[in-house]
Amino acid sequence: MIIGNEPLDLRLTLIDSAQCFRWTERDGRFGAALERGPVWLRQTDGGIEAEGDFDPAALRRYLDLDRDYGAIAAEFAHIDQARRAMALFPGLRVLNQPPWEALVCFILSANNNVARIRSLTDALCRHCGADCGDGVLYGFPGPEALAACTEEALRALRVGYRAPYLIGAARRVLEGFSLDGLRDMPYDEAHARLTGLPGVGDKVADCVLLFGCGHASAFPVDVWVARLLRDWFGISGCSRPAMARRARALLGPHAGLMQQFLFHAARMGAIELSED
DNA sequence: ATCCAGGACGCTG
DNA sequence: CAGCGTCATGGA
């Protein structure tokens, strides 16, 4: 069925933009096992076509199809560099992922590259996620499944020193740490709570808030965004968290959405950045 | 071989 | 609070 015809570039949003690491492409279709089961997406002339087991409204929300990106662009129209970055990638959207998935994937992301984050995420899903039976798609393991893993088993998947972080975070969630509660909490409080989890520093916390908790102002600053803030916005000479604060103050309540366009522009070499 | 990757953590000033 | 070494892993 067609779930919408809003601007959405599936490959860019689900795979290339590195905000999510568990979609796979098979001959022009993009698949993942979401909460209800396997889903395959495809671009057609009539819009985005989806097959599989899903709730259409939930899938639209996951893909952020209900947000007016034209209005977002208008918000940044007066900031030259921001407007240009957004114009570079029409069809890029910021996903609304389950917070647990964002938490696990971005704990894995620490000091790691995108290809390996994707590889580790896949290994984790195959090891203890729900088997869809097609040999391709696996569900994302919940905190119960992850907490039940031994550190040795996770290290065997090549997650390295992140193994105890994953188990520790899973246990905290099982003990009552509410990921869903972060959504309706002020940004500062939600961020502070997240950084109390093992393996979660300022940057990973911002990724979880932006990609999994609906905090559109959360502004992750990695190496690429740091270079870009320096060269495009003159924000430099301070720590990464301080850079994030200044960027949020400059870009406003949807700063995080813009961050995704800036990140991708920097990473793709679409803008000129000087050496460190 | 050395450096880098969507960093976090623990220890020292 | 800031600075710095360390932590696995694999590709360039």
Coordinates of C-alpha atoms (C1' of nucleotides) in Angstrom, one line a residue:
Chain A
M1 CA 0.0 0.0 0.0
I2 CA 1.0 3.6 -0.5
I3 CA 1.7 5.2 2.9
G4 CA 2.4 8.7 1.6
N5 CA 3.8 10.8 -1.2
E6 CA 5.7 13.4 0.8
P7 CA 9.3 14.0 -0.2
L8 CA 11.4 11.1 1.2
D9 CA 14.6 9.7 -0.2
L10 CA 14.7 6.1 1.2
R11 CA 18.3 5.3 0.6
L12 CA 19.5 8.7 1.9
T13 CA 17.4 8.6 5.0
L14 CA 17.4 4.9 6.0
I15 CA 21.0 4.0 5.0
D16 CA 23.4 6.8 3.9
S17 CA 22.6 9.4 6.5
A18 CA 23.9 7.2 9.4
Q19 CA 21.1 8.0 11.8
C20 CA 19.9 4.3 11.7
F21 CA 22.0 1.2 11.1
R22 CA 19.6 -1.6 10.6
W23 CA 18.0 -1.2 7.2
T24 CA 19.1 -3.3 4.3
E25 CA 18.7 -2.8 0.5
R26 CA 17.6 -5.6 -1.8
D27 CA 17.1 -4.7 -5.5
G28 CA 15.6 -1.3 -4.9
R29 CA 13.6 -2.1 -1.8
F30 CA 14.5 -1.3 1.8
G31 CA 13.7 -3.7 4.5
A32 CA 13.8 -4.0 8.3
A33 CA 11.9 -5.9 11.0
L34 CA 10.1 -3.2 13.0
E35 CA 8.1 -3.7 16.1
R36 CA 5.3 -5.6 14.4
G37 CA 7.4 -7.5 11.9
P38 CA 9.1 -7.3 8.5
V39 CA 8.6 -4.2 6.4
W40 CA 9.8 -3.5 2.8
L41 CA 9.7 0.0 1.4
R42 CA 10.0 1.2 -2.2
Q43 CA 9.8 4.5 -4.1
T44 CA 7.1 4.5 -6.8
D45 CA 5.6 7.1 -9.0
G46 CA 2.6 7.2 -6.6
G47 CA 4.6 7.7 -3.5
I48 CA 6.2 5.5 -0.8
E49 CA 5.0 1.9 -1.1
A50 CA 5.1 -0.4 1.9
E51 CA 4.6 -4.1 2.2
G52 CA 4.7 -6.3 5.3
D53 CA 3.4 -6.2 8.8
F54 CA 3.0 -2.6 10.1
D55 CA 0.7 0.0 11.3
P56 CA 0.5 2.8 8.6
A57 CA 0.2 5.6 11.1
A58 CA 3.2 4.3 13.1
L59 CA 5.3 3.8 10.0
R60 CA 4.5 7.4 8.9
R61 CA 5.6 8.7 12.2
Y62 CA 8.8 6.5 12.1
L63 CA 9.6 8.1 8.7
D64 CA 8.7 11.6 10.0
L65 CA 6.3 12.0 7.1
D66 CA 3.9 14.1 9.2
R67 CA 6.4 16.9 9.6
D68 CA 6.3 19.8 7.2
Y69 CA 9.9 20.1 6.0
G70 CA 9.0 23.0 3.9
A71 CA 8.1 24.9 7.1
I72 CA 11.4 23.8 8.6
A73 CA 13.3 25.1 5.7
A74 CA 11.5 28.4 6.0
E75 CA 12.6 28.6 9.7
F76 CA 16.2 28.5 8.5
A77 CA 15.8 30.8 5.5
H78 CA 17.5 33.7 7.3
I79 CA 20.6 31.7 8.1
D80 CA 22.6 31.4 5.0
Q81 CA 24.7 28.3 5.7
A82 CA 21.8 26.4 7.2
R83 CA 19.5 27.1 4.3
R84 CA 22.1 26.0 1.8
A85 CA 22.8 22.7 3.7
M86 CA 19.1 21.8 3.7
A87 CA 18.7 22.6 0.0
L88 CA 21.5 20.1 -0.7
F89 CA 19.5 17.1 0.4
P90 CA 15.8 17.2 -0.4
G91 CA 14.2 14.0 0.8
L92 CA 16.4 13.6 3.9
R93 CA 14.3 13.2 7.0
V94 CA 15.1 12.6 10.7
L95 CA 13.6 9.3 11.8
N96 CA 11.6 8.7 14.9
Q97 CA 13.2 5.5 16.1
P98 CA 12.3 3.5 19.2
P99 CA 14.5 5.0 21.9
W100 CA 15.9 1.6 22.9
E101 CA 17.2 1.0 19.4
A102 CA 18.7 4.4 19.2
L103 CA 20.4 3.9 22.6
V104 CA 21.9 0.6 21.7
C105 CA 23.1 1.6 18.2
F106 CA 24.7 4.9 19.4
I107 CA 26.4 3.1 22.3
L108 CA 27.9 1.0 19.5
S109 CA 28.8 4.1 17.5
A110 CA 31.4 5.4 20.0
N111 CA 34.8 5.7 18.3
N112 CA 33.6 3.6 15.5
N113 CA 32.8 4.0 11.8
V114 CA 29.5 3.8 10.0
A115 CA 30.2 0.6 8.2
R116 CA 31.2 -1.2 11.3
I117 CA 28.3 0.2 13.4
R118 CA 26.0 -1.3 10.8
S119 CA 27.8 -4.6 10.9
L120 CA 27.7 -4.8 14.7
T121 CA 24.0 -3.9 14.7
D122 CA 23.3 -6.6 12.3
A123 CA 25.3 -9.1 14.3
L124 CA 23.4 -8.2 17.4
C125 CA 20.1 -8.6 15.8
R126 CA 21.1 -12.0 14.3
H127 CA 22.4 -13.2 17.6
C128 CA 19.5 -12.4 19.9
G129 CA 16.8 -10.7 17.9
A130 CA 13.5 -12.2 16.7
D131 CA 13.9 -14.4 13.5
C132 CA 11.5 -13.4 10.8
G133 CA 12.2 -16.6 9.0
D134 CA 13.3 -15.1 5.7
G135 CA 17.0 -15.3 6.6
V136 CA 17.4 -11.6 5.9
L137 CA 15.5 -9.6 8.5
Y138 CA 15.8 -9.9 12.3
G139 CA 14.0 -8.0 15.0
F140 CA 15.9 -5.7 17.3
P141 CA 16.7 -7.4 20.6
G142 CA 14.9 -5.9 23.6
P143 CA 16.6 -5.0 26.9
E144 CA 15.6 -8.5 28.3
A145 CA 17.5 -10.3 25.5
L146 CA 20.5 -8.0 25.8
A147 CA 20.7 -8.2 29.5
A148 CA 20.7 -12.0 29.2
C149 CA 23.8 -12.0 27.1
T150 CA 27.2 -12.6 28.6
E151 CA 30.0 -10.1 28.1
E152 CA 31.9 -12.8 26.3
A153 CA 29.1 -13.6 23.9
L154 CA 28.9 -9.9 23.0
R155 CA 32.6 -9.6 22.6
A156 CA 32.4 -12.6 20.2
L157 CA 30.2 -10.4 18.0
R158 CA 33.2 -8.0 17.9
V159 CA 31.6 -5.1 19.9
G160 CA 34.8 -4.9 21.8
Y161 CA 34.9 -2.7 25.0
R162 CA 31.3 -1.7 24.4
A163 CA 30.1 -5.1 25.6
P164 CA 29.7 -4.1 29.3
Y165 CA 28.1 -0.8 28.3
L166 CA 25.4 -2.6 26.4
I167 CA 24.7 -5.0 29.3
G168 CA 24.8 -2.3 31.9
A169 CA 22.4 -0.1 29.9
A170 CA 20.0 -3.0 29.4
R171 CA 20.0 -3.7 33.1
R172 CA 19.2 -0.1 34.0
V173 CA 16.2 -0.2 31.6
L174 CA 15.0 -3.4 33.1
E175 CA 15.4 -1.9 36.6
G176 CA 13.0 0.9 35.7
F177 CA 15.0 3.6 33.8
S178 CA 12.2 5.0 31.6
L179 CA 13.3 5.7 28.0
D180 CA 9.7 6.6 27.1
G181 CA 9.7 9.2 29.9
L182 CA 12.5 11.1 28.2
R183 CA 10.2 12.3 25.4
D184 CA 8.0 14.5 27.7
M185 CA 10.9 15.8 29.8
P186 CA 12.7 19.1 29.3
Y187 CA 15.8 18.7 27.1
D188 CA 18.3 19.4 29.9
E189 CA 16.8 16.9 32.3
A190 CA 16.5 14.2 29.7
H191 CA 20.1 14.7 28.6
A192 CA 21.3 14.6 32.1
R193 CA 19.5 11.3 32.8
L194 CA 20.8 9.7 29.7
T195 CA 24.4 10.5 30.4
G196 CA 23.9 8.6 33.6
L197 CA 23.8 5.4 31.6
P198 CA 27.0 3.4 30.9
G199 CA 28.5 4.1 27.5
V200 CA 26.4 7.3 27.1
G201 CA 28.2 10.6 27.0
D202 CA 27.0 14.0 25.8
K203 CA 27.1 13.1 22.1
V204 CA 25.4 9.7 22.3
A205 CA 22.8 11.2 24.6
D206 CA 22.0 13.9 22.0
C207 CA 21.7 11.2 19.3
V208 CA 19.2 9.2 21.4
L209 CA 17.2 12.3 22.2
L210 CA 17.2 13.4 18.5
F211 CA 16.6 10.1 16.8
G212 CA 14.6 8.3 19.4
C213 CA 12.9 10.7 21.8
G214 CA 11.4 13.5 19.6
H215 CA 13.8 16.1 20.9
A216 CA 14.3 18.1 17.7
S217 CA 16.6 20.6 19.4
A218 CA 19.2 17.9 20.5
F219 CA 22.4 18.7 18.6
P220 CA 25.0 15.9 18.4
V221 CA 28.5 17.2 17.8
D222 CA 30.9 14.6 16.3
V223 CA 34.1 15.2 14.5
W224 CA 32.4 16.2 11.2
V225 CA 29.9 18.6 12.8
A226 CA 32.7 20.1 14.9
R227 CA 34.7 20.9 11.8
L228 CA 31.6 22.3 10.1
L229 CA 30.6 24.5 13.0
R230 CA 34.1 25.9 13.0
D231 CA 34.4 26.6 9.3
W232 CA 30.8 27.5 8.5
F233 CA 29.6 29.1 11.7
G234 CA 32.7 30.3 13.4
I235 CA 31.9 28.2 16.4
S236 CA 35.3 26.9 17.7
G237 CA 37.8 27.1 20.5
C238 CA 35.6 25.4 23.0
S239 CA 34.6 21.9 24.1
R240 CA 32.2 19.8 22.1
P241 CA 29.4 20.2 24.6
A242 CA 29.9 24.0 24.5
M243 CA 29.8 23.9 20.7
A244 CA 26.5 22.0 20.9
R245 CA 25.1 24.6 23.3
R246 CA 26.1 27.5 21.0
A247 CA 24.6 25.7 18.0
R248 CA 21.3 25.1 19.8
A249 CA 21.2 28.7 20.8
L250 CA 21.8 29.8 17.2
L251 CA 19.6 27.4 15.4
G252 CA 16.6 27.1 17.8
P253 CA 14.0 24.5 18.6
H254 CA 14.7 22.4 15.4
A255 CA 18.5 22.7 15.6
G256 CA 18.8 18.9 15.7
L257 CA 17.0 18.5 12.4
M258 CA 19.4 20.9 10.8
Q259 CA 22.3 19.1 12.4
Q260 CA 21.4 16.1 10.3
F261 CA 21.7 18.1 7.1
L262 CA 24.9 19.7 8.2
F263 CA 26.4 16.3 9.3
H264 CA 25.6 14.8 5.9
A265 CA 26.9 17.7 4.0
A266 CA 30.2 17.6 5.9
R267 CA 30.6 13.9 5.7
M268 CA 29.8 13.7 1.9
G269 CA 32.3 16.5 1.2
A270 CA 29.5 18.6 -0.2
I271 CA 31.1 21.6 1.5
E272 CA 34.7 22.6 1.8
L273 CA 36.3 22.1 5.2
S274 CA 39.8 22.9 6.2
E275 CA 42.1 20.6 8.0
D276 CA 42.1 20.4 11.8
Chain B
dA1 C1' 52.8 0.5 10.0
dT2 C1' 49.9 4.4 11.4
dC3 C1' 45.7 6.8 11.4
dC4 C1' 40.8 7.2 11.7
dA5 C1' 35.9 6.2 12.9
dG6 C1' 28.7 10.0 14.5
dG7 C1' 33.4 8.9 22.0
dA8 C1' 33.2 7.4 26.8
dC9 C1' 35.7 6.8 30.9
dG10 C1' 38.9 7.3 34.5
dC11 C1' 42.8 9.6 36.3
dT12 C1' 45.7 13.9 37.0
dG13 C1' 46.6 18.7 37.4
Chain C
dC1 C1' 36.5 21.9 35.4
dA2 C1' 39.9 20.8 31.6
dG3 C1' 43.3 17.9 29.6
dC4 C1' 45.0 13.3 28.4
dG5 C1' 45.8 8.2 27.8
dT6 C1' 43.2 4.1 27.1
dC7 C1' 39.8 1.3 25.4
dA8 C1' 38.6 -3.0 20.5
dT9 C1' 38.1 -3.4 15.8
dG10 C1' 38.8 -3.2 10.9
dG11 C1' 39.3 -0.5 6.7
dA12 C1' 42.1 3.0 4.3

